[in-house]
Amino acid sequence: MAEIFNFRRPSFSLAVILFALTLISNSISTLSFQTLTNNPNFDSKTALFGDAELADDGSYVRLTRPSISSSGMVMHADPLVFADPTTSFSSEFSFSISPGDGDGLVLALVPSGGSFVLSDATRFLGVEFDTRMDVNVGDLNANHVGINVNDFESVSVSNVTALNLVLNSGERLKSWIDYEASSKRIEVRLGKFEDPRPNNPVLAYAIDLAKMWGAEEVRVGITSFNSNSTQSCSVYSWSFRVRKVRNSMHSMPVDPRNVGKEHGESVRTEKRGFCLLRMIGQLIFATACAALVAFMVIFMWMIFGNVRSGSPVFTAKSAVYPGDFRYEKFDVVVVEKDGDDLKK
């Protein structure tokens, strides 16, 4: 008989065991669970398993109780199939982990049927928010985020302390987990609840989920197991979206809130480019018109301004030459008829 579970890391494996027990060889319709149909903070097809329960009049889900060996899970009821190489997903959830040396929580994707053997043949993907250090699996510290692929030792890990965050402080945090099929890459972001989505991920790892699972149905859930501590984990909101993105559209993961609008974004980008060129043309035209108007104003001022001031606009100069005048003396002779003599 094959080994059903790998106990190299009891805490993480038991959390996945809880996940497996609800899925192994059966449809979830035959199990007893509660769905969140009237909670705006969760998808309508979110189901609760184990010790997971609604708290504070249904405002959030408490995954584990503040008692030893408590375990619980919220799960997306619809299975996923990654046979289509364009299948991507985006998950966003807010949570808190109370103080203690429990194992935090894990977002896990696991095949929904079969023997669920956690060995080299098992294809599971987990993103752990770990608050316990286990040197047997190479944990960085007791405050880290890791990506686990078919093994309990993380293939990629990030020290959350560098972000000035403490996972088990009881503070409400938020995580964004995105898988982009076009780039075959998963990214994990983490921040405080009130902070906007970070631009840079805390973790990124290259993986091809279509190749990993093929046509198998896969379930996704958030699970927690507090081991021998009284640590309690709560989830305040969770949305999980499956997207179909053509490979030619992106080479790297993008903000999932903009996925599905790529065509519109490209059109708007072209329009913005056209508007920019039009604005530059209008600016050049306006500058030329302003220069022409200024020239006309100066020209008219030179003409009409000088006329109003009494100064001739144009002064014609002609050469003046001295003239020679000659004066002559005339003698007048008067003749009187009655006299014999002439009078002068």
GROMACS .gro file of C-alpha atoms in nm:
model
  344
    1MET     CA    1   0.000   0.000   0.000
    2ALA     CA    2   0.137   0.335  -0.095
    3GLU     CA    3   0.213   0.592   0.168
    4ILE     CA    4  -0.090   0.818   0.182
    5PHE     CA    5   0.059   1.117   0.359
    6ASN     CA    6   0.405   1.254   0.402
    7PHE     CA    7   0.473   1.352   0.766
    8ARG     CA    8   0.806   1.526   0.719
    9ARG     CA    9   0.625   1.838   0.828
   10PRO     CA   10   0.331   1.740   1.051
   11SER     CA   11   0.171   2.081   1.075
   12PHE     CA   12   0.152   2.161   0.707
   13SER     CA   13   0.068   1.802   0.609
   14LEU     CA   14  -0.220   1.786   0.857
   15ALA     CA   15  -0.363   2.105   0.713
   16VAL     CA   16  -0.351   1.946   0.368
   17ILE     CA   17  -0.490   1.622   0.513
   18LEU     CA   18  -0.798   1.814   0.626
   19PHE     CA   19  -0.830   1.940   0.272
   20ALA     CA   20  -0.787   1.588   0.132
   21LEU     CA   21  -1.043   1.429   0.362
   22THR     CA   22  -1.318   1.648   0.220
   23LEU     CA   23  -1.228   1.568  -0.140
   24ILE     CA   24  -1.091   1.215  -0.162
   25SER     CA   25  -1.286   0.989  -0.398
   26ASN     CA   26  -1.615   1.171  -0.340
   27SER     CA   27  -1.810   1.466  -0.463
   28ILE     CA   28  -1.840   1.748  -0.213
   29SER     CA   29  -2.218   1.730  -0.258
   30THR     CA   30  -2.216   1.418  -0.035
   31LEU     CA   31  -2.041   1.600   0.250
   32SER     CA   32  -2.180   1.816   0.527
   33PHE     CA   33  -2.077   2.176   0.485
   34GLN     CA   34  -2.211   2.529   0.501
   35THR     CA   35  -2.212   2.771   0.210
   36LEU     CA   36  -2.185   3.149   0.239
   37THR     CA   37  -2.468   3.263   0.015
   38ASN     CA   38  -2.558   3.592   0.182
   39ASN     CA   39  -2.219   3.729   0.281
   40PRO     CA   40  -2.096   4.009   0.050
   41ASN     CA   41  -1.736   3.954   0.162
   42PHE     CA   42  -1.724   3.602   0.017
   43ASP     CA   43  -1.817   3.438  -0.309
   44SER     CA   44  -2.159   3.277  -0.295
   45LYS     CA   45  -2.006   2.935  -0.365
   46THR     CA   46  -1.770   2.943  -0.068
   47ALA     CA   47  -1.811   2.646   0.166
   48LEU     CA   48  -1.698   2.590   0.528
   49PHE     CA   49  -1.545   2.266   0.657
   50GLY     CA   50  -1.412   2.135   0.989
   51ASP     CA   51  -1.402   2.386   1.272
   52ALA     CA   52  -1.453   2.680   1.037
   53GLU     CA   53  -1.753   2.885   1.147
   54LEU     CA   54  -1.911   3.224   1.105
   55ALA     CA   55  -1.829   3.470   1.382
   56ASP     CA   56  -1.948   3.815   1.490
   57ASP     CA   57  -2.296   3.771   1.343
   58GLY     CA   58  -2.157   3.628   1.024
   59SER     CA   59  -1.920   3.916   0.941
   60TYR     CA   60  -1.616   3.687   0.907
   61VAL     CA   61  -1.505   3.323   0.922
   62ARG     CA   62  -1.300   3.183   1.208
   63LEU     CA   63  -1.099   2.894   1.064
   64THR     CA   64  -0.963   2.758   1.392
   65ARG     CA   65  -1.085   2.785   1.746
   66PRO     CA   66  -0.854   2.904   2.026
   67SER     CA   67  -0.801   2.546   2.140
   68ILE     CA   68  -0.540   2.279   2.075
   69SER     CA   69  -0.558   2.079   1.751
   70SER     CA   70  -0.828   2.286   1.587
   71SER     CA   71  -0.850   2.283   1.208
   72GLY     CA   72  -1.082   2.437   0.954
   73MET     CA   73  -1.112   2.538   0.592
   74VAL     CA   74  -1.300   2.762   0.349
   75MET     CA   75  -1.319   2.620  -0.002
   76HIS     CA   76  -1.437   2.736  -0.342
   77ALA     CA   77  -1.714   2.494  -0.434
   78ASP     CA   78  -1.654   2.492  -0.811
   79PRO     CA   79  -1.357   2.285  -0.934
   80LEU     CA   80  -1.092   2.426  -1.164
   81VAL     CA   81  -0.952   2.272  -1.481
   82PHE     CA   82  -0.622   2.395  -1.622
   83ALA     CA   83  -0.633   2.189  -1.943
   84ASP     CA   84  -0.687   2.514  -2.130
   85PRO     CA   85  -0.340   2.676  -2.134
   86THR     CA   86  -0.501   3.021  -2.112
   87THR     CA   87  -0.664   2.953  -1.773
   88SER     CA   88  -0.543   3.200  -1.510
   89PHE     CA   89  -0.675   3.290  -1.167
   90SER     CA   90  -0.669   3.572  -0.913
   91SER     CA   91  -0.732   3.534  -0.542
   92GLU     CA   92  -0.769   3.815  -0.290
   93PHE     CA   93  -0.839   3.759   0.078
   94SER     CA   94  -0.800   3.937   0.411
   95PHE     CA   95  -0.709   3.752   0.727
   96SER     CA   96  -0.561   3.769   1.075
   97ILE     CA   97  -0.356   3.527   1.283
   98SER     CA   98  -0.353   3.557   1.660
   99PRO     CA   99  -0.027   3.533   1.860
  100GLY     CA  100   0.111   3.185   1.914
  101ASP     CA  101   0.339   2.930   1.754
  102GLY     CA  102   0.078   2.767   1.535
  103ASP     CA  103   0.123   2.709   1.164
  104GLY     CA  104  -0.069   3.006   1.031
  105LEU     CA  105  -0.274   2.933   0.722
  106VAL     CA  106  -0.232   2.800   0.368
  107LEU     CA  107  -0.403   2.866   0.036
  108ALA     CA  108  -0.387   2.526  -0.136
  109LEU     CA  109  -0.480   2.385  -0.476
  110VAL     CA  110  -0.524   2.007  -0.473
  111PRO     CA  111  -0.667   1.752  -0.720
  112SER     CA  112  -1.023   1.663  -0.622
  113GLY     CA  113  -1.007   1.286  -0.682
  114GLY     CA  114  -0.783   0.983  -0.659
  115SER     CA  115  -0.581   0.848  -0.371
  116PHE     CA  116  -0.430   1.188  -0.285
  117VAL     CA  117  -0.085   1.044  -0.225
  118LEU     CA  118   0.157   1.319  -0.126
  119SER     CA  119   0.459   1.189  -0.310
  120ASP     CA  120   0.645   1.269  -0.627
  121ALA     CA  121   0.327   1.189  -0.819
  122THR     CA  122   0.115   1.431  -0.617
  123ARG     CA  123   0.053   1.763  -0.776
  124PHE     CA  124  -0.041   2.018  -0.512
  125LEU     CA  125   0.034   2.387  -0.489
  126GLY     CA  126   0.034   2.578  -0.161
  127VAL     CA  127   0.104   2.935  -0.053
  128GLU     CA  128   0.179   2.928   0.318
  129PHE     CA  129   0.168   3.214   0.568
  130ASP     CA  130   0.381   3.042   0.829
  131THR     CA  131   0.430   3.145   1.192
  132ARG     CA  132   0.639   2.848   1.302
  133MET     CA  133   1.000   2.777   1.213
  134ASP     CA  134   1.076   2.419   1.111
  135VAL     CA  135   1.442   2.358   1.033
  136ASN     CA  136   1.355   2.016   0.888
  137VAL     CA  137   1.201   2.180   0.584
  138GLY     CA  138   1.435   2.478   0.567
  139ASP     CA  139   1.204   2.743   0.709
  140LEU     CA  140   1.356   3.090   0.698
  141ASN     CA  141   1.204   3.201   1.029
  142ALA     CA  142   0.871   3.204   1.212
  143ASN     CA  143   0.738   3.494   1.006
  144HIS     CA  144   0.753   3.410   0.636
  145VAL     CA  145   0.552   3.343   0.323
  146GLY     CA  146   0.641   3.045   0.105
  147ILE     CA  147   0.533   2.868  -0.214
  148ASN     CA  148   0.518   2.489  -0.191
  149VAL     CA  149   0.498   2.265  -0.499
  150ASN     CA  150   0.451   1.891  -0.442
  151ASP     CA  151   0.666   1.917  -0.130
  152PHE     CA  152   0.657   2.068   0.219
  153GLU     CA  153   0.983   2.251   0.163
  154SER     CA  154   0.916   2.585   0.001
  155VAL     CA  155   1.053   2.641  -0.348
  156SER     CA  156   1.037   3.017  -0.289
  157VAL     CA  157   1.023   3.200   0.044
  158SER     CA  158   1.010   3.560   0.163
  159ASN     CA  159   1.085   3.712   0.501
  160VAL     CA  160   0.776   3.910   0.601
  161THR     CA  161   0.972   4.092   0.870
  162ALA     CA  162   1.141   4.291   0.592
  163LEU     CA  163   0.798   4.437   0.513
  164ASN     CA  164   0.751   4.552   0.874
  165LEU     CA  165   0.472   4.297   0.909
  166VAL     CA  166   0.415   4.028   1.170
  167LEU     CA  167   0.185   3.749   1.057
  168ASN     CA  168   0.072   3.642   1.405
  169SER     CA  169   0.028   3.990   1.552
  170GLY     CA  170  -0.349   3.968   1.530
  171GLU     CA  171  -0.348   4.257   1.281
  172ARG     CA  172  -0.572   4.226   0.978
  173LEU     CA  173  -0.367   4.169   0.661
  174LYS     CA  174  -0.450   4.120   0.296
  175SER     CA  175  -0.296   3.896   0.031
  176TRP     CA  176  -0.322   3.892  -0.348
  177ILE     CA  177  -0.227   3.570  -0.530
  178ASP     CA  178  -0.227   3.572  -0.910
  179TYR     CA  179  -0.142   3.304  -1.163
  180GLU     CA  180  -0.088   3.419  -1.521
  181ALA     CA  181  -0.103   3.140  -1.778
  182SER     CA  182   0.065   3.343  -2.052
  183SER     CA  183   0.383   3.383  -1.847
  184LYS     CA  184   0.338   3.060  -1.646
  185ARG     CA  185   0.409   3.249  -1.327
  186ILE     CA  186   0.249   3.286  -0.986
  187GLU     CA  187   0.290   3.601  -0.779
  188VAL     CA  188   0.209   3.663  -0.413
  189ARG     CA  189   0.153   4.008  -0.263
  190LEU     CA  190   0.099   4.098   0.100
  191GLY     CA  191   0.012   4.415   0.286
  192LYS     CA  192  -0.193   4.566   0.563
  193PHE     CA  193  -0.567   4.553   0.522
  194GLU     CA  194  -0.611   4.924   0.458
  195ASP     CA  195  -0.316   4.952   0.219
  196PRO     CA  196  -0.362   4.945  -0.161
  197ARG     CA  197  -0.242   4.652  -0.368
  198PRO     CA  198   0.142   4.658  -0.378
  199ASN     CA  199   0.311   4.699  -0.714
  200ASN     CA  200   0.583   4.447  -0.638
  201PRO     CA  201   0.516   4.091  -0.522
  202VAL     CA  202   0.682   3.944  -0.216
  203LEU     CA  203   0.711   3.613  -0.400
  204ALA     CA  204   0.719   3.504  -0.764
  205TYR     CA  205   0.768   3.157  -0.905
  206ALA     CA  206   0.759   3.011  -1.255
  207ILE     CA  207   0.517   2.718  -1.287
  208ASP     CA  208   0.297   2.567  -1.559
  209LEU     CA  209  -0.028   2.455  -1.398
  210ALA     CA  210  -0.169   2.326  -1.728
  211LYS     CA  211   0.125   2.088  -1.754
  212MET     CA  212   0.109   2.005  -1.384
  213TRP     CA  213  -0.257   1.902  -1.370
  214GLY     CA  214  -0.374   1.867  -1.728
  215ALA     CA  215  -0.747   1.787  -1.743
  216GLU     CA  216  -0.779   1.699  -1.373
  217GLU     CA  217  -1.029   1.884  -1.160
  218VAL     CA  218  -0.860   2.093  -0.892
  219ARG     CA  219  -1.007   2.239  -0.574
  220VAL     CA  220  -0.887   2.554  -0.401
  221GLY     CA  221  -0.927   2.647  -0.037
  222ILE     CA  222  -0.778   2.832   0.259
  223THR     CA  223  -0.700   2.599   0.546
  224SER     CA  224  -0.543   2.623   0.891
  225PHE     CA  225  -0.428   2.391   1.169
  226ASN     CA  226  -0.304   2.528   1.500
  227SER     CA  227  -0.120   2.212   1.611
  228ASN     CA  228  -0.043   2.222   1.984
  229SER     CA  229  -0.109   2.593   2.028
  230THR     CA  230  -0.421   2.800   2.083
  231GLN     CA  231  -0.353   3.016   1.780
  232SER     CA  232  -0.666   3.123   1.596
  233CYS     CA  233  -0.689   3.218   1.227
  234SER     CA  234  -0.971   3.419   1.075
  235VAL     CA  235  -1.066   3.511   0.718
  236TYR     CA  236  -1.264   3.834   0.668
  237SER     CA  237  -1.309   3.827   0.292
  238TRP     CA  238  -1.216   3.607  -0.002
  239SER     CA  239  -1.272   3.632  -0.374
  240PHE     CA  240  -1.145   3.384  -0.632
  241ARG     CA  241  -1.171   3.453  -1.005
  242VAL     CA  242  -1.082   3.235  -1.301
  243ARG     CA  243  -0.972   3.419  -1.614
  244LYS     CA  244  -0.904   3.325  -1.975
  245VAL     CA  245  -0.619   3.531  -2.117
  246ARG     CA  246  -0.471   3.481  -2.463
  247ASN     CA  247  -0.097   3.413  -2.462
  248SER     CA  248  -0.034   3.701  -2.701
  249MET     CA  249  -0.184   3.953  -2.464
  250HIS     CA  250   0.065   3.941  -2.178
  251SER     CA  251   0.413   3.820  -2.110
  252MET     CA  252   0.404   3.892  -1.737
  253PRO     CA  253   0.131   3.887  -1.472
  254VAL     CA  254  -0.084   4.193  -1.457
  255ASP     CA  255  -0.326   4.344  -1.211
  256PRO     CA  256  -0.628   4.106  -1.225
  257ARG     CA  257  -0.866   4.401  -1.186
  258ASN     CA  258  -0.766   4.510  -1.537
  259VAL     CA  259  -0.769   4.166  -1.698
  260GLY     CA  260  -1.050   4.136  -1.948
  261LYS     CA  261  -1.014   4.503  -2.042
  262GLU     CA  262  -0.694   4.470  -2.241
  263HIS     CA  263  -0.858   4.551  -2.571
  264GLY     CA  264  -1.024   4.858  -2.427
  265GLU     CA  265  -0.699   4.964  -2.264
  266SER     CA  266  -0.511   4.933  -2.594
  267VAL     CA  267  -0.777   5.139  -2.769
  268ARG     CA  268  -0.758   5.402  -2.499
  269THR     CA  269  -0.379   5.401  -2.526
  270GLU     CA  270  -0.402   5.463  -2.900
  271LYS     CA  271  -0.654   5.741  -2.837
  272ARG     CA  272  -0.427   5.897  -2.577
  273GLY     CA  273  -0.138   5.887  -2.826
  274PHE     CA  274  -0.351   6.047  -3.094
  275CYS     CA  275  -0.474   6.314  -2.853
  276LEU     CA  276  -0.116   6.389  -2.753
  277LEU     CA  277  -0.009   6.443  -3.114
  278ARG     CA  278  -0.316   6.657  -3.175
  279MET     CA  279  -0.238   6.867  -2.870
  280ILE     CA  280   0.120   6.920  -2.987
  281GLY     CA  281  -0.005   7.024  -3.332
  282GLN     CA  282  -0.255   7.263  -3.180
  283LEU     CA  283   0.017   7.412  -2.960
  284ILE     CA  284   0.244   7.472  -3.259
  285PHE     CA  285  -0.042   7.625  -3.457
  286ALA     CA  286  -0.139   7.851  -3.165
  287THR     CA  287   0.222   7.965  -3.126
  288ALA     CA  288   0.245   8.052  -3.495
  289CYS     CA  289  -0.084   8.244  -3.481
  290ALA     CA  290   0.031   8.434  -3.173
  291ALA     CA  291   0.355   8.531  -3.346
  292LEU     CA  292   0.163   8.649  -3.654
  293VAL     CA  293  -0.079   8.855  -3.444
  294ALA     CA  294   0.211   9.012  -3.255
  295PHE     CA  295   0.380   9.105  -3.582
  296MET     CA  296   0.059   9.263  -3.715
  297VAL     CA  297   0.007   9.460  -3.393
  298ILE     CA  298   0.360   9.600  -3.405
  299PHE     CA  299   0.324   9.685  -3.773
  300MET     CA  300  -0.010   9.865  -3.727
  301TRP     CA  301   0.125  10.049  -3.424
  302MET     CA  302   0.419  10.179  -3.627
  303ILE     CA  303   0.182  10.313  -3.892
  304PHE     CA  304  -0.107  10.459  -3.696
  305GLY     CA  305   0.087  10.553  -3.386
  306ASN     CA  306   0.318  10.789  -3.578
  307VAL     CA  307   0.025  10.950  -3.766
  308ARG     CA  308  -0.154  11.035  -3.444
  309SER     CA  309   0.160  11.195  -3.301
  310GLY     CA  310   0.185  11.441  -3.597
  311SER     CA  311   0.502  11.299  -3.734
  312PRO     CA  312   0.503  11.227  -4.105
  313VAL     CA  313   0.523  10.870  -4.189
  314PHE     CA  314   0.743  10.929  -4.490
  315THR     CA  315   0.964  11.236  -4.535
  316ALA     CA  316   1.073  11.317  -4.889
  317LYS     CA  317   1.390  11.505  -4.923
  318SER     CA  318   1.468  11.705  -5.244
  319ALA     CA  319   1.787  11.881  -5.335
  320VAL     CA  320   1.781  12.264  -5.304
  321TYR     CA  321   2.007  12.451  -5.537
  322PRO     CA  322   2.081  12.829  -5.507
  323GLY     CA  323   1.929  13.039  -5.786
  324ASP     CA  324   2.105  13.338  -5.960
  325PHE     CA  325   1.893  13.653  -5.982
  326ARG     CA  326   1.994  13.956  -6.196
  327TYR     CA  327   1.867  14.309  -6.133
  328GLU     CA  328   1.868  14.580  -6.411
  329LYS     CA  329   1.793  14.955  -6.408
  330PHE     CA  330   1.541  15.090  -6.657
  331ASP     CA  331   1.512  15.456  -6.767
  332VAL     CA  332   1.155  15.573  -6.831
  333VAL     CA  333   1.107  15.860  -7.085
  334VAL     CA  334   0.780  16.054  -7.072
  335VAL     CA  335   0.687  16.264  -7.380
  336GLU     CA  336   0.459  16.561  -7.342
  337LYS     CA  337   0.283  16.672  -7.655
  338ASP     CA  338   0.248  17.041  -7.560
  339GLY     CA  339   0.606  17.094  -7.489
  340ASP     CA  340   0.898  17.076  -7.703
  341ASP     CA  341   1.128  16.931  -7.453
  342LEU     CA  342   1.129  16.574  -7.340
  343LYS     CA  343   1.105  16.482  -6.974
  344LYS     CA  344   1.270  16.201  -6.823
   0.00000   0.00000   0.00000
